Every structure is written in C-alpha cells, then in structure tokens.
Amino acid sequence: MSGSTQQTRRVIVASLIGTSLEWYDFFLYTTAATLVFGKLFFPTFDPLNATLLALTTNAVAFVARPLGGIVFGHFGDRTGRKTVLVVTLLVMGISTFLIGLLPGYDSIGVAAPILLALLRFVQGLGLGGEWGGAVIMSLEHGDDRRRGFNASWPQVGVPAGFVLATGLLTILSFTLSDAAFLSWGWRVPFLLSGVLVLVGLWVRVRITESPLFARVEQAGTKARMPLVEVLRTHPRALLSAFTARIGVDVAFYTFTAYILVYLTGTLGLERSVGLNAVLIGSALQLVLIPLFGALSDRLGRRPVYLAGVVGAAIWVFVFFPLLDTGSFPLIALATVVALVTHAAMYGPQAAFIAELFTTRLRYSGASMGYQVAGIVGGALAPIIALKLFDVYGTTLAVSIYVVAALAVTALGLAIAPETRGLDVTAGPLPQRT
C-alpha cells in the first residue's frame, strides 16, 4: 500500500511538526483569549463580558474551519495533499505573526477587535485545511495494519502545540510583571511563529505525494466536485464523523480552556495554577495519543474510542470537585485523568474518520465531517460552560452539558462501521443499520 518505511517515517515526522506548529498558533490565541485579550481588546466591558467577547472572537476560527476544510479539501482531492499542506502552514503562520503586531483597543479603538477577529478567521481557514491533509498523508503512506498508529501522530500535534504555546506563555507570565506581560510579553510567542513556520516548510517540501492519491491520479478517477460527491455517496459517513467528534471537542475545551476561566475567575487562583495543570496533562498526551492509536490497530477503533467516551463522562463529575479544593496536586490530578480519557478518544479518531471515506474523496469528506463538528463542539464549549455556570451557579450544569455532548459522540460511533481492516481504496464503506 505504501512506499518505503523511511519515507513513511519522514511523512509522519513532517505531519507531526506541521500540525504541532499549526496548533501552537491556534492555542496561543485560545490561551491568550482567556487570559489577556479581554483586557486588551475589550477594556470597556466588565471582566465577565470582556472574557466572553474574547472567547467569541476565538470561536470565529471554528466557523472558518469548515470553509477551510471545503476549500483546501477540494484542492487536496483534485491536485494532491502535499501542496495544500504547504499552503495551509503559510496561511496559519502569517496570520499568527500579524496578531503579534496588532495594536490594542487603547491605540486604534474598535478597529482592534475587528482586526483580531479577522486574523482569527484566517487562522481558522488554515487549520481547517491542515488537519485532513496531515492525517491522510500519514494514513495513506503507512502499512494497513498500522493505520491507527500512523494517523495518530498528527493528532499528537494538538498537545505538542499546546505544550509549546502554554509553556512559553507560562514562562513569560512568571518572568514578567503583569504590566509587562499585558503590554508586550504576550506578543513574543505570536511573533516567534514566523520563525517556526520556516522550519515546518523546510520539512514539508521534502516529502513525497501520497501513493494512494498518485494511484487515483494515474487512473484518471479524481472527483470533479469532491464535496458534492461526498454529500451524495457518503451521507452516513459524514454524519458519523460529525457526531463522533462533538463530544470529544466539548470535553477537551472544557478540560483545557474553561478550566482556566474557572480557576482564575471563579476560584480566584493564580493563572499559573491552571496553565501548569493543563501543561502536565498535555505532556502526558504526547505519549498516550499514539499509544491509544496503536491499541485501536489491535482492538478496533470503536472500542478504544468508546472507552474514552465513557471515562470522560464519569470523570467530569469528579473533575470540578477536585478543582474546588484549590489544591494544585488535586487540580493537576483532575486535569491529567481528564486528558487521559481525551487521549483514548483522540488517538483512534483520525484513522476512524479518514477510513470512512474512499481515497478520491477522503480529504474533502474527512475535513468536512471533522471541521463542522468543531463549530458545535470546540467553538461553543467554553462559552456555553461559562454561561451555564453564570446562570445556574453550579458546575453540575457544566458536567451535564459535557455528558450530553459525549452521548452524541457515542451515537456517532454506534452508526458507523468498524473501520479497522477495511480496504480504504474501495468505494463507499458499508454502513451499520
């Protein structure tokens, strides 16, 4: 199915480095939105509403991601995976660098939050095209028996990017005064993105095109309008990809983004407490995600995925009481276990979604199912959690919301076939009835 082992490794490394940089850029914004953007870009509002508005600009990227998935997915299925991955990396890196140069509200008034939202939208476009290409390149170069493991490595880019982004922000917040951090310190990681992108580009231009796509190209069977054909021939696969992702996103952004707001805004703890807890959990995910991906090659995608769903649904009721203790060891424990359950879902997710679609439609189909779910899941999760606690005054409402989203994910798994071992070069995959 694939080229040499050396080339497969090179593709996996290129995908991992590229997605790590993309998620580094993405999480810089998410973390900064919870910590500083409310003060810098919405200073005329009270702290709660300023944070809500900052998180709303953060959500703009999730709206852009399906559009990026459609546009870049079309070209990925029409012209190839490699070129698209180079373009998406450039789009993300340039927009992140420009955010680091953006003046605040005090300097240019209302133009500041407008430009901030616009650049966040561009970030979303880049990330919307990135995920599908990186996962598919890793999956299509690799051994059939290791698809879960190979495709899980781009997923490692999420915690890797988070560790890099959060680690830099944590170091800066420790070493700088609050005034210096708000004035210029937060900009440093954004500006650094310009250098990191050059590294990612150097790695990506050295890889070869997907052998499965090359086979489709040689046979002259490329789809003229990939997304239209996906909607016509793979409706169940799209629905399964969409629903299987929602709960994963809601749980993840509750465990990593809302926790920062809750610990600082509600419990009055230092921002370093939440950042360090999430940093520890994310570092552990660097190992756990490929481990669970490999486990899905042995046990199947759905059993491993479902174990993570059940674990997260149970743990969310323990998560907030541990946070309420105010004890860092218990807060770290709450976060680490939460992210272990997320890794069990996220490890097999890439192969599971990509395997639902045939080669000639895989980039469009996988990107669309994955990215549209991001609007309902990741974009709204911190905002909904914040409002639920504000209205009901209890984290129980937030926990119930997370469990409801995870139930949707369980439904998505139930309506899908077990994709491990299926011939991914064939036509539309069999659907469960």
XYZ file of C-alpha atoms in Angstrom:
433
model
C 0.000 0.000 0.000
C 2.807 2.401 0.793
C 6.349 3.433 -0.034
C 9.432 2.663 1.984
C 9.484 2.648 5.768
C 11.929 5.557 5.661
C 9.567 7.647 3.535
C 6.639 6.756 5.803
C 8.590 7.955 8.820
C 9.545 11.148 7.005
C 5.899 11.844 6.186
C 4.830 11.181 9.780
C 7.541 13.493 11.126
C 6.583 16.208 8.621
C 2.909 15.871 9.537
C 3.674 15.951 13.253
C 5.915 19.022 13.017
C 3.467 20.847 10.784
C 0.404 20.130 12.899
C 2.331 20.983 16.071
C 3.132 24.412 14.650
C -0.437 24.908 13.443
C -1.853 24.004 16.850
C 0.804 26.075 18.574
C -0.548 29.063 16.654
C -4.148 28.079 17.364
C -3.710 27.504 21.099
C -1.718 30.682 21.539
C -4.858 32.525 20.623
C -7.168 30.356 22.764
C -4.985 30.737 25.854
C -4.423 34.456 25.281
C -8.181 34.928 24.835
C -8.828 33.524 28.304
C -6.008 35.465 29.953
C -5.323 38.806 28.236
C -7.430 39.586 25.162
C -10.450 40.663 27.191
C -8.369 43.333 28.914
C -6.548 44.494 25.781
C -9.268 44.454 23.140
C -12.471 44.851 25.180
C -11.446 47.102 28.103
C -14.751 48.996 28.187
C -16.656 45.903 29.359
C -16.780 44.277 32.789
C -14.380 41.316 33.222
C -17.001 38.600 32.592
C -18.342 40.117 29.383
C -14.859 41.065 28.218
C -13.815 37.416 28.562
C -16.982 36.289 26.780
C -16.250 38.645 23.888
C -12.656 37.447 23.694
C -13.880 33.847 23.593
C -16.361 34.858 20.894
C -13.521 36.081 18.661
C -11.841 32.769 19.450
C -14.956 30.975 18.190
C -14.671 32.780 14.835
C -11.894 30.356 13.884
C -14.206 27.396 14.367
C -16.668 28.946 11.932
C -13.850 29.412 9.410
C -12.515 25.884 9.792
C -15.278 24.151 7.766
C -14.771 26.706 4.996
C -11.047 25.967 5.072
C -11.863 22.257 5.032
C -14.088 22.710 1.966
C -11.634 24.864 0.014
C -8.438 23.027 0.859
C -10.184 19.656 0.834
C -11.307 20.306 -2.749
C -7.767 21.062 -3.876
C -6.361 18.226 -1.785
C -8.574 15.768 -3.657
C -8.005 17.482 -7.008
C -4.327 18.489 -7.039
C -2.773 16.461 -4.230
C -2.134 16.525 -0.498
C 1.435 17.875 -0.373
C 0.945 21.316 -1.984
C -2.113 22.038 0.122
C -0.222 21.261 3.331
C 2.463 23.806 2.422
C -0.164 26.480 1.762
C -2.088 25.858 4.989
C 1.094 26.169 7.038
C 1.844 29.552 5.436
C -1.689 30.822 5.987
C -1.609 29.923 9.656
C 1.890 31.221 10.327
C 1.437 34.612 8.678
C -1.877 35.330 10.398
C -0.415 34.380 13.797
C 2.608 36.638 13.259
C 0.313 39.556 12.397
C -1.712 39.043 15.600
C 1.528 39.583 17.492
C 1.853 43.014 15.833
C -1.776 44.085 16.373
C -2.350 47.269 18.444
C -4.876 47.138 21.285
C -8.162 48.984 21.800
C -6.435 51.895 23.515
C -4.405 52.567 20.358
C -6.847 52.150 17.453
C -10.228 51.749 19.123
C -12.866 49.411 17.741
C -10.648 48.536 14.756
C -8.511 46.453 17.131
C -11.097 43.757 17.978
C -12.316 43.751 14.360
C -8.819 43.055 13.042
C -8.306 40.500 15.793
C -11.439 38.606 14.724
C -10.413 38.825 11.049
C -6.977 37.337 11.697
C -8.534 34.635 13.861
C -10.821 33.820 10.915
C -7.770 33.402 8.664
C -6.189 31.136 11.272
C -9.310 29.005 11.139
C -9.094 28.722 7.359
C -5.539 27.413 7.604
C -6.278 24.920 10.353
C -9.422 23.768 8.557
C -7.307 22.553 5.664
C -4.380 21.346 7.743
C -5.882 18.526 9.777
C -7.266 16.449 6.933
C -4.119 16.643 4.842
C -1.730 15.773 7.670
C -3.807 12.815 8.851
C -4.418 11.498 5.344
C -0.769 11.745 4.312
C 0.248 9.717 7.377
C -2.502 7.156 6.846
C -2.041 6.751 3.090
C 1.746 6.277 3.287
C 1.624 3.708 6.047
C 1.093 -0.010 6.480
C -2.561 -1.108 6.512
C -2.001 -2.833 9.841
C -0.669 0.357 11.469
C -3.100 2.944 10.148
C -4.396 3.818 13.604
C -0.875 4.335 14.937
C 0.400 6.258 11.903
C -2.641 8.538 11.656
C -2.495 9.290 15.378
C 0.806 11.158 15.089
C -0.691 14.315 13.547
C -3.107 14.212 16.499
C -0.081 14.493 18.784
C 0.331 17.946 17.265
C -2.539 19.112 19.478
C -0.857 18.516 22.866
C 2.556 19.342 21.377
C 1.283 22.693 20.167
C -0.469 23.279 23.469
C 2.654 22.432 25.488
C 4.757 24.774 23.361
C 2.234 27.632 23.401
C 1.253 27.303 27.046
C 4.826 26.707 28.139
C 6.016 29.923 26.539
C 3.116 31.921 27.951
C 3.723 30.403 31.396
C 7.423 31.286 31.321
C 6.630 34.833 30.242
C 3.920 35.235 32.887
C 6.378 34.064 35.572
C 9.299 36.210 34.467
C 7.418 39.412 33.605
C 5.286 41.722 35.680
C 1.556 41.810 34.915
C 2.006 45.190 33.247
C 4.864 43.993 31.033
C 3.024 40.780 30.144
C -0.089 42.713 29.106
C 1.942 45.350 27.271
C 4.299 43.227 25.149
C 5.071 39.863 26.759
C 2.088 38.044 25.274
C 3.215 39.128 21.783
C 6.521 37.246 21.849
C 5.115 33.724 21.207
C 2.975 35.068 18.334
C 5.969 36.716 16.659
C 8.046 33.574 17.163
C 5.591 31.756 14.920
C 7.202 33.403 11.900
C 10.469 31.579 12.589
C 8.834 28.265 13.429
C 6.859 28.237 10.160
C 10.108 28.341 8.166
C 11.178 25.143 9.936
C 7.864 23.488 9.125
C 8.062 24.474 5.469
C 11.583 23.076 5.116
C 10.384 19.724 6.433
C 7.211 19.568 4.342
C 8.674 20.375 0.941
C 10.921 17.293 1.255
C 8.153 14.679 1.435
C 6.575 12.817 -1.471
C 2.939 12.829 -2.542
C 0.536 10.219 -1.144
C 0.904 6.939 -3.090
C -2.842 6.314 -2.924
C -3.609 9.729 -4.393
C -0.961 9.140 -7.074
C -2.768 5.917 -7.962
C -6.082 7.761 -8.296
C -4.394 10.430 -10.429
C -2.816 7.846 -12.735
C -6.140 6.068 -13.147
C -7.872 9.330 -14.051
C -10.581 8.802 -11.430
C -10.257 12.072 -9.473
C -13.599 13.575 -8.466
C -14.572 16.763 -10.333
C -16.539 18.136 -7.381
C -15.385 16.135 -4.348
C -17.649 17.686 -1.727
C -20.759 17.279 -3.865
C -19.909 13.638 -4.390
C -19.247 13.157 -0.659
C -22.692 14.533 0.158
C -24.256 12.231 -2.415
C -22.406 8.991 -1.718
C -21.196 9.235 1.913
C -24.025 10.859 3.926
C -23.860 8.318 6.775
C -20.086 8.634 6.955
C -20.356 12.432 7.219
C -22.966 12.155 9.957
C -20.849 9.659 11.865
C -17.689 11.771 11.578
C -19.611 14.855 12.708
C -21.319 13.307 15.725
C -18.315 11.227 16.796
C -16.261 14.393 17.161
C -18.671 16.704 19.016
C -18.315 15.226 22.493
C -14.542 14.948 22.149
C -14.309 18.673 21.437
C -16.690 19.722 24.204
C -14.813 17.630 26.765
C -11.407 18.822 25.579
C -12.177 22.536 25.641
C -13.899 22.191 28.998
C -10.838 20.424 30.407
C -8.274 22.804 28.874
C -9.888 26.209 28.168
C -12.825 26.629 30.541
C -10.680 25.369 33.411
C -8.501 28.500 33.067
C -11.519 30.790 33.319
C -12.983 28.811 36.225
C -9.798 28.669 38.282
C -8.893 32.340 37.831
C -12.324 33.967 37.601
C -14.413 31.828 39.974
C -11.900 30.391 42.438
C -9.537 33.366 42.335
C -6.403 31.280 41.839
C -3.277 32.420 40.015
C -3.338 31.812 36.253
C -0.215 29.661 36.593
C -2.174 27.012 38.520
C -4.442 26.162 35.592
C -1.731 26.580 32.983
C 0.647 24.236 34.775
C -2.039 21.596 35.358
C -3.016 21.567 31.694
C 0.633 21.606 30.702
C 1.303 18.427 32.701
C -1.722 16.657 31.224
C -0.841 17.723 27.695
C 2.742 16.496 28.084
C 1.403 13.071 29.069
C -0.801 13.057 25.960
C 2.304 13.172 23.779
C 2.783 9.520 24.694
C -0.820 8.444 25.225
C -2.311 9.516 21.885
C -0.094 7.263 19.713
C -0.453 4.531 22.345
C -4.227 4.558 22.007
C -3.874 4.839 18.223
C -1.757 1.683 18.231
C -4.243 -0.013 20.582
C -7.007 0.682 18.064
C -4.995 -1.293 15.488
C -5.296 -4.313 17.781
C -8.756 -3.908 19.334
C -10.571 -1.771 16.768
C -11.285 1.952 16.521
C -14.718 1.966 18.137
C -13.945 0.016 21.354
C -10.981 2.237 22.241
C -12.854 5.394 21.272
C -15.912 4.383 23.316
C -13.779 3.609 26.377
C -12.596 7.217 26.301
C -16.172 8.489 25.956
C -17.351 6.531 28.988
C -14.300 7.536 31.012
C -14.747 11.243 30.271
C -18.482 11.085 31.067
C -17.728 9.632 34.502
C -14.698 11.763 35.287
C -16.356 15.105 34.546
C -18.371 14.692 37.763
C -15.120 14.259 39.701
C -13.248 16.942 37.776
C -14.894 20.067 39.201
C -14.987 18.947 42.871
C -11.234 18.371 42.638
C -10.772 21.853 41.171
C -12.848 23.321 44.006
C -10.320 22.094 46.574
C -7.878 24.761 45.380
C -5.048 22.264 45.911
C -2.631 22.163 42.991
C -1.859 18.406 43.287
C -5.594 17.621 43.135
C -6.177 20.116 40.329
C -3.324 18.507 38.396
C -4.794 15.048 39.065
C -8.204 16.189 37.807
C -6.680 17.557 34.614
C -4.341 14.641 33.926
C -7.068 11.998 34.230
C -9.409 14.133 32.118
C -6.816 14.338 29.363
C -6.130 10.604 29.574
C -9.783 9.987 28.692
C -9.473 12.519 25.880
C -6.380 10.732 24.520
C -8.350 7.469 24.385
C -10.858 9.203 22.100
C -8.396 11.295 20.137
C -5.862 8.538 19.433
C -8.103 6.403 17.166
C -10.192 9.359 15.929
C -8.000 10.332 12.962
C -7.932 6.868 11.398
C -11.598 6.293 12.239
C -12.776 9.421 10.410
C -10.370 9.148 7.460
C -11.209 5.469 6.890
C -14.886 6.310 6.482
C -14.142 7.816 3.048
C -12.595 6.431 -0.140
C -9.282 7.836 -1.415
C -10.646 10.097 -4.151
C -12.950 11.842 -1.646
C -11.030 11.408 1.597
C -9.607 14.914 2.021
C -12.971 16.613 1.454
C -15.043 14.115 3.400
C -12.809 13.812 6.449
C -12.172 17.573 6.630
C -15.846 18.450 6.324
C -17.058 15.996 8.959
C -14.286 16.916 11.369
C -14.355 20.695 10.968
C -18.124 21.283 11.004
C -18.292 19.466 14.326
C -15.756 21.948 15.654
C -18.336 24.730 15.487
C -20.837 22.866 17.649
C -18.154 21.410 19.903
C -14.984 23.413 20.417
C -16.211 26.863 19.410
C -19.166 26.953 21.767
C -17.963 24.762 24.636
C -16.121 27.408 26.732
C -18.860 29.985 26.082
C -21.696 27.608 26.982
C -19.836 26.383 30.073
C -19.273 29.976 31.195
C -22.930 30.890 30.727
C -24.230 27.709 32.355
C -22.244 28.404 35.485
C -23.278 32.059 35.433
C -26.985 31.151 35.179
C -27.145 28.107 37.483
C -24.257 28.859 39.813
C -23.073 25.251 39.845
C -20.584 23.195 37.864
C -23.094 20.335 37.819
C -24.781 22.099 34.890
C -21.457 22.160 33.029
C -20.872 18.459 33.739
C -24.316 17.533 32.422
C -23.613 19.534 29.271
C -20.368 17.608 28.709
C -22.115 14.263 29.231
C -24.862 15.203 26.752
C -22.240 16.008 24.124
C -20.425 12.727 24.814
C -23.728 10.874 24.335
C -23.892 12.342 20.824
C -20.395 11.011 20.184
C -21.425 7.546 21.365
C -24.294 7.697 18.866
C -21.872 8.592 16.082
C -19.787 5.529 16.919
C -22.866 3.313 17.016
C -23.985 4.201 13.481
C -20.521 3.709 11.954
C -18.822 0.511 10.786
C -15.667 -0.740 12.452
C -13.092 0.679 10.053
C -10.008 -1.233 11.201
C -9.011 -3.671 8.471
C -11.318 -2.247 5.818
C -9.980 -1.654 2.315
C -9.626 2.138 2.240
C -9.042 2.134 -1.535
C -12.546 0.773 -2.185
C -15.786 2.676 -2.752
C -18.189 3.927 -0.042
C -17.805 1.861 3.097
C -20.588 -0.353 4.472
C -22.926 1.378 6.892
C -24.406 -0.019 10.072
C -28.175 -0.409 10.110
